[in-house]
Each structure stands twice: as structure tokens, then as C-alpha cells.
XYZ file of C-alpha atoms in Angstrom:
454
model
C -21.481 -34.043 -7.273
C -19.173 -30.874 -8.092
C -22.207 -29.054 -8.969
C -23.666 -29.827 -5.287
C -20.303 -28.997 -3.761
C -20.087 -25.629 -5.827
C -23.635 -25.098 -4.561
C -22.788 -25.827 -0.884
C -19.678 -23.531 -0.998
C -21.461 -20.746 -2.195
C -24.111 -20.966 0.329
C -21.331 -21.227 2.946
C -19.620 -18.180 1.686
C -22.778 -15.863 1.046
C -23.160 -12.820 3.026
C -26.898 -11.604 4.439
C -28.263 -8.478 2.775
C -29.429 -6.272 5.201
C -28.441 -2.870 4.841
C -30.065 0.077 3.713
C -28.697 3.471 2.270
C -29.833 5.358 5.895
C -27.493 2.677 7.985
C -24.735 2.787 5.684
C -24.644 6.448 6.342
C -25.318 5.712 9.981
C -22.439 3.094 9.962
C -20.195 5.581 8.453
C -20.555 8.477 10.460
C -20.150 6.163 13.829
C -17.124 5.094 12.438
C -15.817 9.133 11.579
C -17.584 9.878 14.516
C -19.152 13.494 14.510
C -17.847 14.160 17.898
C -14.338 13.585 17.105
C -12.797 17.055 15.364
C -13.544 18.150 19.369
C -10.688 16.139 20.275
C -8.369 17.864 17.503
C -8.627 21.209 18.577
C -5.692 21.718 20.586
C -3.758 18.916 18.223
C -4.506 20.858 15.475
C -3.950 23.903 16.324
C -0.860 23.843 17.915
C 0.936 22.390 15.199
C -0.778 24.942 12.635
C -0.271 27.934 14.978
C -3.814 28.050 14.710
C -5.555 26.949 11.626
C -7.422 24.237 12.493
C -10.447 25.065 10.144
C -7.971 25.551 7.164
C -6.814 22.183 7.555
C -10.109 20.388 7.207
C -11.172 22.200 4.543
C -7.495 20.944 2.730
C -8.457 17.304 4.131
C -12.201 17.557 3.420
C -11.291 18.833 -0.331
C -8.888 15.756 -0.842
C -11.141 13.487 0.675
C -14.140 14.883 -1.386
C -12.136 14.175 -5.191
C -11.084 10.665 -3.358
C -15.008 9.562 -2.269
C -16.215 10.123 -5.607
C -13.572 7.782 -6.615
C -14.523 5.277 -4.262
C -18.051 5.822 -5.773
C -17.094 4.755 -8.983
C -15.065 1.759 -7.569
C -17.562 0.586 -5.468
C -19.844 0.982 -7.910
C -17.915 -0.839 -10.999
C -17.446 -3.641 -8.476
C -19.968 -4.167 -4.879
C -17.792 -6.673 -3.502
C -16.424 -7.069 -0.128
C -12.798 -5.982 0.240
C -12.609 -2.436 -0.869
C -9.214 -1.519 -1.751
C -8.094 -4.536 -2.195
C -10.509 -5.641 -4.089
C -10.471 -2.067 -7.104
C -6.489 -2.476 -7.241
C -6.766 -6.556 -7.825
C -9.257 -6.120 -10.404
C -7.753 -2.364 -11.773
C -3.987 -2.888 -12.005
C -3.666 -6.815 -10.736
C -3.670 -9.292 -7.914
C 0.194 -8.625 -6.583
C -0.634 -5.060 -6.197
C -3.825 -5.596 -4.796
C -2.226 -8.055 -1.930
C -0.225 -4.413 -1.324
C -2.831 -2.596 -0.702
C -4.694 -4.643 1.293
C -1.960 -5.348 3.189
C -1.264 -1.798 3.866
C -5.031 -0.902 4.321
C -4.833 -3.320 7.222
C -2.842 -0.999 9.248
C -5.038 1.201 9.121
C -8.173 -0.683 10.049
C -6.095 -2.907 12.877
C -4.906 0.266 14.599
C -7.591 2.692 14.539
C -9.779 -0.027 16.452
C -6.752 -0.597 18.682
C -6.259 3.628 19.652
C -10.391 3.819 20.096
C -10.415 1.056 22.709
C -7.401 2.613 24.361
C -9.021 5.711 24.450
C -12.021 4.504 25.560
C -10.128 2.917 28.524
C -7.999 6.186 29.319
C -11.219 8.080 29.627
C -13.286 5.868 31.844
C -10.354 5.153 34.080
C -11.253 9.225 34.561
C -14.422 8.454 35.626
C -13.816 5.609 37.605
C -10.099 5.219 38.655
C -10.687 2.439 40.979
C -10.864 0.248 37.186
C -7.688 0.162 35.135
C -7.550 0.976 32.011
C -6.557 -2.815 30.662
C -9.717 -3.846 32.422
C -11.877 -1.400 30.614
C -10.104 -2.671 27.311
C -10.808 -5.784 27.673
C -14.540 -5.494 28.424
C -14.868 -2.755 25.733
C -13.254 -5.327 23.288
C -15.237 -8.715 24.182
C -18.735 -5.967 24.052
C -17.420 -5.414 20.595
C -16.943 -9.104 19.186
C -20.139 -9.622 20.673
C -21.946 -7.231 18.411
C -20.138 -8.064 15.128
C -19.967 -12.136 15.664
C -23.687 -12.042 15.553
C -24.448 -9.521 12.742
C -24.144 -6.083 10.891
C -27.903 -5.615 12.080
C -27.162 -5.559 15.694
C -23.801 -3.446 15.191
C -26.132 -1.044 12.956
C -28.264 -0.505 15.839
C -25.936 0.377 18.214
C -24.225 2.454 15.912
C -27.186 4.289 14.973
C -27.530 5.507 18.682
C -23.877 6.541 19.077
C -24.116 8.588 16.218
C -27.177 10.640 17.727
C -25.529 11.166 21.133
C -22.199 12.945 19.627
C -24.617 15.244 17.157
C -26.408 16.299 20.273
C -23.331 16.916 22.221
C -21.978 18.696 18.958
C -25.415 20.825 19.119
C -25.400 21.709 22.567
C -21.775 22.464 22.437
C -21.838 25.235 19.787
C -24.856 26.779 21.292
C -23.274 27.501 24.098
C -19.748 28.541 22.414
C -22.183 31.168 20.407
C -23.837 32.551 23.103
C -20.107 32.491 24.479
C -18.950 34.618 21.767
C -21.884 36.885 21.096
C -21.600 38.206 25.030
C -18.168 39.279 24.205
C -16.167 36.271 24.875
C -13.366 34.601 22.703
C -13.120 36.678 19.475
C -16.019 38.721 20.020
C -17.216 37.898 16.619
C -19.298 35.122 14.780
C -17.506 36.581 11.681
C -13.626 35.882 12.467
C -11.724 35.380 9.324
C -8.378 34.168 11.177
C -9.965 31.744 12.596
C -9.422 30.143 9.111
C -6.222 32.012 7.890
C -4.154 34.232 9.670
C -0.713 35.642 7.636
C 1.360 35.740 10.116
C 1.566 32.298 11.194
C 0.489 30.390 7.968
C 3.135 27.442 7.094
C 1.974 25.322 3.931
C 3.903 22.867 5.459
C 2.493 22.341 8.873
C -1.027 22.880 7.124
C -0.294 19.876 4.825
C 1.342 17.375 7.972
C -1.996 18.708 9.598
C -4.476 17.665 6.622
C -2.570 14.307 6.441
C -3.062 13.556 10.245
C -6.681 14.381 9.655
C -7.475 12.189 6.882
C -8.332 9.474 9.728
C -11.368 11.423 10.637
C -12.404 10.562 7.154
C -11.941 6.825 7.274
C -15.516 6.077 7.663
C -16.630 6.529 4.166
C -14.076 3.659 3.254
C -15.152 1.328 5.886
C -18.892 1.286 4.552
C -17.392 -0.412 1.014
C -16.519 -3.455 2.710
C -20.144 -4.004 2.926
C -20.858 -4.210 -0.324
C -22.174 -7.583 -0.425
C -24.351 -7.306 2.886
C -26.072 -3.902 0.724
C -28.932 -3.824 -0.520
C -28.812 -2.381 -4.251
C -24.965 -1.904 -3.464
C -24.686 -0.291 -7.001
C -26.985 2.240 -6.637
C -26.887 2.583 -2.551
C -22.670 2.078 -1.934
C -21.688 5.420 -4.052
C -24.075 7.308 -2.347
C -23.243 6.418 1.391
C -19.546 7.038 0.197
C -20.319 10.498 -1.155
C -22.529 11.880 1.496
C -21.135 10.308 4.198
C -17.689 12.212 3.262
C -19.091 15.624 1.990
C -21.741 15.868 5.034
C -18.580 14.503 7.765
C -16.635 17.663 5.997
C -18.669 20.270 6.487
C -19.542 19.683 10.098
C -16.187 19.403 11.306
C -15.316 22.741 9.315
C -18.458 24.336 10.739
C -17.759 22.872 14.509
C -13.663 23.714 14.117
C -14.153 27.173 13.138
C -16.573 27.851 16.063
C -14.183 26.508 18.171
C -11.649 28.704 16.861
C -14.060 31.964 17.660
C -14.718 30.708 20.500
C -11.396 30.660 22.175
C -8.355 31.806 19.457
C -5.912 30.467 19.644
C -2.357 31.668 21.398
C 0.694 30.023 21.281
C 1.660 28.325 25.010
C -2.272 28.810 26.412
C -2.996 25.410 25.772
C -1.880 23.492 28.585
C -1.899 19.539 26.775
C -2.851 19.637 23.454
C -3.345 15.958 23.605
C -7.060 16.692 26.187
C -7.568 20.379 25.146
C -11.268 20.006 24.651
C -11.498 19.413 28.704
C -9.872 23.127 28.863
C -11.812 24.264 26.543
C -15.054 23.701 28.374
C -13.591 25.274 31.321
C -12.413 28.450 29.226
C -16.358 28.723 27.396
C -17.639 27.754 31.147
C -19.095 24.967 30.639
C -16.946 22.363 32.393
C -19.637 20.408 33.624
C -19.649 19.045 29.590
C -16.142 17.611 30.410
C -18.671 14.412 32.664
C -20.805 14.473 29.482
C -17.773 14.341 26.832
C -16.305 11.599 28.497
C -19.508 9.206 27.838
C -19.984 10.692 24.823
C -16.086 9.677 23.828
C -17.284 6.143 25.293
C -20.072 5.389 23.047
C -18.054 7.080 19.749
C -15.116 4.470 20.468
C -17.344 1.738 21.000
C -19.168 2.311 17.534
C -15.946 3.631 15.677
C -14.786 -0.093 17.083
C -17.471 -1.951 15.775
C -17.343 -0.329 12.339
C -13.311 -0.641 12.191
C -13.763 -4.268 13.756
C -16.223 -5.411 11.024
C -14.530 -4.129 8.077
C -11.180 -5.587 9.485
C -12.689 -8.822 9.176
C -14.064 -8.073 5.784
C -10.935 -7.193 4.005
C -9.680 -10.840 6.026
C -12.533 -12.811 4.387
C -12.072 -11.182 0.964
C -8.109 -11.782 1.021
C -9.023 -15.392 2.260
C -11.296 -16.051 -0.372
C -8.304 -15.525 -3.179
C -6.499 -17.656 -1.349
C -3.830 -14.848 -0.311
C -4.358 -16.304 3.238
C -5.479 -19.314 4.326
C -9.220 -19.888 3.190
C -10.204 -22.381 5.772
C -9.829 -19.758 8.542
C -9.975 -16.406 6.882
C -12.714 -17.489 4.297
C -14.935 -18.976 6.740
C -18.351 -17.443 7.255
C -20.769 -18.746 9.821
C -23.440 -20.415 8.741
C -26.090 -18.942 11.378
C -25.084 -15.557 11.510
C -23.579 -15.141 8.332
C -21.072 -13.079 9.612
C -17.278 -13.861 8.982
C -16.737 -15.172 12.885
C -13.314 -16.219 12.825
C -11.690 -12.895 11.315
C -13.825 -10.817 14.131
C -12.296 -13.287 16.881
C -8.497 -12.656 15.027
C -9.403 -9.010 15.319
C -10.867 -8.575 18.582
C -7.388 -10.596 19.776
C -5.250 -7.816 17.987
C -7.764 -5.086 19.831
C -6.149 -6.457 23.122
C -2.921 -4.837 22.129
C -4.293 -1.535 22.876
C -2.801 -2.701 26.461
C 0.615 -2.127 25.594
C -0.142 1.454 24.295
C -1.080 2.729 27.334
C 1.100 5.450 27.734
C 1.530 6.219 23.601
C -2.071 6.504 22.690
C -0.815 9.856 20.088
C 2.186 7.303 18.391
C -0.405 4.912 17.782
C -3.229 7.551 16.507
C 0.054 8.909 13.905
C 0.062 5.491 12.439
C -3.296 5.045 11.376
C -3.591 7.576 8.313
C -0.365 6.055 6.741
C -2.543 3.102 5.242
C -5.632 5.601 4.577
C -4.266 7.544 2.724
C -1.955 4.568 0.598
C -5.665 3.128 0.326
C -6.989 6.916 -1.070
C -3.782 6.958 -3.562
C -4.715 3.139 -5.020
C -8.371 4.198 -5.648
C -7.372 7.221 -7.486
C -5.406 5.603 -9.373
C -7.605 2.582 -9.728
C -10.161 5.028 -11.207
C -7.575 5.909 -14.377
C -6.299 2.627 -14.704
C -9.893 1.073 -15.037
C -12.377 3.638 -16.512
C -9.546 5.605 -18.950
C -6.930 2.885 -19.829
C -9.001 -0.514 -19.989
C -12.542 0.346 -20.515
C -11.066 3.091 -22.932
C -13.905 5.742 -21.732
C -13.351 8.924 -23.926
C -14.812 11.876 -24.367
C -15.361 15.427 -22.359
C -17.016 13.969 -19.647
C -15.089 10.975 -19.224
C -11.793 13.269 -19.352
C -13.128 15.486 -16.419
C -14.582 11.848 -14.245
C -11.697 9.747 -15.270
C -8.639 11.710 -15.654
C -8.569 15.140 -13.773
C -10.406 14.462 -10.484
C -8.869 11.093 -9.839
C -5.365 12.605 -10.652
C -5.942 15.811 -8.613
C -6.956 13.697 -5.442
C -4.279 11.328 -6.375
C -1.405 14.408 -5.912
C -2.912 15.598 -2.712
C -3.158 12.774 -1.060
C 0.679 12.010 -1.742
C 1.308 15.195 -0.984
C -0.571 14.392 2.746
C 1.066 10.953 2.607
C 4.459 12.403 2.658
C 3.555 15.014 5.074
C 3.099 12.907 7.786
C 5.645 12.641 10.775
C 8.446 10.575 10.601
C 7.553 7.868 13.079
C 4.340 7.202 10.911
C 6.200 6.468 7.345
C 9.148 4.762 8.863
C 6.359 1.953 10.754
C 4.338 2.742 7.751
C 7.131 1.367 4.857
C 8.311 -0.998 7.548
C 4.329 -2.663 7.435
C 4.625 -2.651 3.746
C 8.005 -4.348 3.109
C 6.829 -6.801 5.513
C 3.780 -7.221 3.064
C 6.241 -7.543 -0.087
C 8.439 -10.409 1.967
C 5.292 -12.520 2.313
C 3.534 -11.692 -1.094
C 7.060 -12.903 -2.502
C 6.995 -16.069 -0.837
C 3.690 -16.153 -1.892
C 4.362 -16.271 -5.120
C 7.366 -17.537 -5.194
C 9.744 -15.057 -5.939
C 6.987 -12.973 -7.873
C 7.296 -15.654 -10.618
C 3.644 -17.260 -10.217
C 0.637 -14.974 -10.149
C -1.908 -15.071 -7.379
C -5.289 -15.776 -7.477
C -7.778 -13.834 -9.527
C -10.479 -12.230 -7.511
C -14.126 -13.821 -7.368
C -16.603 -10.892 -8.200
């Protein structure tokens, strides 16, 4: 009879595999979304006084050395729960609940500040709907696709990413042909557009690189599908690394473009917060602003489902070690094999995005504080596990297991505590919350928690 029950449970809990190397890549990039680093420019460059491409390629670097950390990870162990699950199996289960807990900010919020912006954007388009009605119908469109299965979220997702490359394309076509009849810089070759002396801070470069880490999020997302991958060990570390180096180099390419294209002045920008719309205007192309706006709508709505799915993910696997309560978190549904209950939890929190409505930039700050905790704990995990446990040696192992992992490891605390002070102070707030609970957990830290089931 317990072997029957074991059987049943197992069956219960057992994810589909589906997915291929080519739509976790797909599933990645709609999460980044390609079309994004648009919305950045005038962010970006205001705060840096104009470096904009310098700061992705400082963010794209430290993202790099993290991603083929992740690879290992992911690789070492294809389970669902990414962070959570390298730092509960690396260093142990009390600093894995940690990490999880603080990953979860990240992955509740950036779902949360898409559907907002989705809504903001729309209500453009057509004012006569609010934006908490657009909310609400972009979160219940959402649920839909995730309740009933990665395959039908992969779909959609693999459309939204083609729409924002062609908008990309179309978009530097025209800011070339901008600059090679004499507009912006003049130039193709414009070497302030990366780095220009006299207004280069190290320090508004580094709060910059930290903001922009959430661009990066996607290759982290795709982990939490680890047990819905087929060939995880093999296919995983490759979606991580080329969906991180190839995001990289795109936005670098489309930022410093944008940078020839119109260079930037201090006080031109009218709102930083919607300086792509002036943008279009200044290359003269303002029709694109129509365009940009669906093309925003379809990169929230798969940036949602990605964020949305690996939300409940990271639930199911915390559920499953009995961190939260297994009956609801650990359930999976038996049709669609898909954890139902975590996407309804989520899709609930989405709804929040209605009380944001006039902060959508304080709730976009938030969201890198638990990437980049996330990026530290994998770094580290990578020492911890390969150097110190498994006792790899030797030239190779130094350069894989040692030097990368700790160089990614200082720049992304470096990024961490560059960020504004409204992130880290709702940041550390999140994570003492997360001590207070794992200590009642536990019981005053006396009793371990449950081991992981790999």
C-alpha cells in the first residue's frame, strides 16, 4: 500500500516535458523582451548624463560571468525552483528559504509593473477604458494561458518575441538612415555615445547597471523549467547562456544607435519616464509611437506569462519541501499538469498592479533588488558546490569555479548596493519579513527544514 501511495504521489506531482532548446530561448527572450532597452533610453540616460550603452555593457558583462553560473547550477541540478533550489542543495535549506523568499520579489513584481504598463499604454489608445479594466483583462488572459500549459504560453510567447525584433529592425533602419543624412550625431562611428569624459560618474554608471539587471531576468526564469525540459542537462545551460549573451548584445547594439541617433543633452528630454515616444518624433517617425504601443502590449503580456509561470514554479518547489503548505502550493493538476493553484495565487497578486497606478517607476526600482540577491546566491552557490564540496581542483576548475563565480559575485554586490534607496530599504524590509517566518518555521532556527527532493 505505501508503495501504491508513493506511486500515486509521484504521478500527481510530475511535470509534462515539453520543451525544447528553441522555446526555452523563445521563453526567455519574451520574458527580457527585445523591445524593452527602447523604453530605457531616456531613464538611462538621464541619470548617466548620457551613457546608456556603457551601462549595458557593465550589466551585460555581470550578467554574462552570472549565466554561466546558472549553467552550471542548472546543470548540476534540472529541478524546478532555481535559486532556491542551488542555495538549498549548495549551502543548506535555511538559506535556501532566503533566497527564494527574496527571489519572489522579484518575480511577483515584475509581472505586477508589466500589467500596469500594459494598462497605462492602452488607456493611450483607448481612454474611454481605464487602466484597472485593462489590468484585469490582461491578468485573467494571462492565467488562462499558464493554467492550461507551458505549450500554449510557448506559443504565444514565440509570437511576441518576433513582433518586438521587427519593431527593433525597422526602428534602427530608420534611425540610420536618420543619421547618415546628417541627423543626430552625424556619424555611425560616435565614440561618446559610449563614453564621454566629461560627464562620466562610476557611480551613476553602477546605480544604472544595477537598475538594468531586470532586463536580464529572463535567462533566470527559463531554470524554473527544468523539469518540463527536455534533456534539461544538456538543453537548460544553453538557453541560460545564449539567451543572456544574445539579450546583451542587442540592447548594446540598439542603445548605442539610439545614442547616435539623437545625443543626448541634459534638460532636452522632456519625461524620461516615455522618452522613446519623443524620440520617434525627434528621428520623424512618430507614426511608430501607434505601433510601439501594441508592440509594448504584446511584450507585457508574454514578459507576464513567463514571470507568472515561474512565480508559480518557485511556489510548487518551496511547497514541495514543505516550506509552505504542500496541499496548496504543491498541488499540480492532474490534466494539465501545470501547478494551477500557485498561477491562481499569482494572477490574484497581479491585480495589485491597480494600486500602482500612478508609481509604475517605484515599483519597476523594486524588482532588481531580488535579481540581483538571486545572481549573488548562484555565484556563490557555484564555489560552495563545485570548489568546497565536490573538491574540483585543478587549472581549469580554478578559472570555472573560483574566479568567474567570484568576479560576478563582486559586481553584482557592487550593483546590489548601487541601487536607490527606496529599492534596498523595501528590499531588506521583504527579507526580514522572510527571516521572521523561516524562524517560526523552524522554531527559533533550532530544527532544520526539509531537505530538497531532486
Amino acid at each position: 500500500m505505501e508503495d501504491m501511495n508513493t506511486k500515486v504521489s509521484t504521478q500527481t506531482t510530475e511535470l509534462k516535458r515539453v520543451l525544447k532548446l528553441p522555446t526555452l530561448v523563445c521563453q526567455g527572450l519574451a520574458y527580457l523582451c527585445p523591445a524593452c532597452v527602447l523604453m530605457y533610453y531616456g531613464i538611462i540616460n538621464v541619470l548617466t548624463d548620457g551613457h546608456f550603452p556603457l551601462v549595458l555593457i557593465v550589466a551585460g558583462i555581470a550578467m554574462t560571468l552570472t549565466a554561466l553560473s546558472y549553467a552550471k547550477m542548472c546543470r548540476k541540478y534540472p529541478v524546478a525552483g532555481s535559486v532556491y533550489s542551488y542555495v538549498s542543495k549548495s549551502i543548506g535549506p535555511k538559506t535556501g528559504f532566503i533566497s527564494g523568499w527574496g527571489l519572489m520579489l522579484d518575480y511577483f513584481l515584475l509581472p505586477m509593473t508589466c500589467y500596469l504598463s500594459c494598462g497605462l499604454y492602452l488607456n493611450i489608445m483607448f481612454p474611454a477604458v481605464p487602466v484597472w479594466a485593462w489590468v484585469i483583462i490582461a491578468v485573467i488572459f494571462v492565467g488562462i494561458c499558464n493554467y492550461v500549459g507551458v505549450g500554449v504560453a510557448s506559443i504565444i510567447n514565440n509570437i511576441n518575441v518576433i513582433a518586438p525584433i521587427a519593431a527593433l529592425v525597422v526602428t534602427l533602419i530608420f534611425i540610420i538612415k536618420y543619421v547618415l543624412g546628417g541627423g543626430g550625431a552625424g556619424t555611425l562611428i560616435y565614440p561618446e555615445a559610449f563614453y564621454n569624459p566629461e560627464t562620466f560618474n562610476i557611480n551613476t554608471i553602477m546605480t544604472g547597471a544595477g537598475i538594468m539587471a531586470i532586463v536580464f531576468v529572463g535567462f533566470d526564469s527559463v531554470t524554473t523549467y527544468a523539469e518540463e525540459t527536455i534533456n534539461p542537462e544538456k538543453n537548460m545551460p544553453r538557453a541560460v547562456v545564449l539567451i543572456c549573451v544574445g539579450a546583451a548584445i542587442e540592447f548594446i547594439i540598439v542603445a548605442y544607435f539610439m545614442n547616435c541617433g539623437w545625443p543626448y543633452e541634459p534638460g532636452v528630454i522632456e519625461n524620461p519616464d516615455t522618452a522613446i515616444t519623443e524620440y520617434n518624433i525627434q528621428i520623424g517617425i512618430g507614426w511608430m509611437n501607434s505601433i510601439f504601443i501594441v508592440i509594448n502590449t504584446l511584450a507585457c503580456i508574454g514578459c507576464c506569462i513567463a514571470g507568472q509561470g515561474a512565480t508559480a514554479r518557485i511556489l510548487l518547489g518551496m511547497g514541495r519541501d514543505g516550506f509552505l503548505p504542500k496541499k496548496f502550493f504543491g498541488y499540480v493538476h492532474p490534466k494539465f499538469k501545470t501547478p494551477s493553484r500557485n498561477i491562481l495565487l499569482t494572477a490574484i497578486v497581479g491585480l495589485t498592479a491597480i494600486l500602482f497606478q500612478n508609481s509604475l517607476m517605484n515599483a519597476m526600482s523594486l524588482v532588481s533588488f531580488g535579481a540581483l540577491l538571486g545572481f549573488i546566491l548562484t555565484n556563490i552557490c557555484v564555489i560552495v558546490r563545485f570548489w568546497v564540496k565536490d573538491k574540483e581542483r585543478g587549472g581549469a576548475a580554478l578559472i570555472k569555479y573560483i574566479i568567474i563565480p567570484v568576479l560576478a559575485a563582486i559586481v553584482c554586490v557592487y550593483l546590489w548596493l548601487s541601487l536607490p534607496v527606496m529599492a534596498k530599504i523595501v528590499g531588506f524590509s521583504w527579507l526580514a519579513i522572510g527571516i521572521i517566518v523561516l524562524a517560526i518555521k523552524t522554531k527559533g532556527f533550532r530544527e532544520m527544514p526539509p531537505e530538497l527532493n531532486l
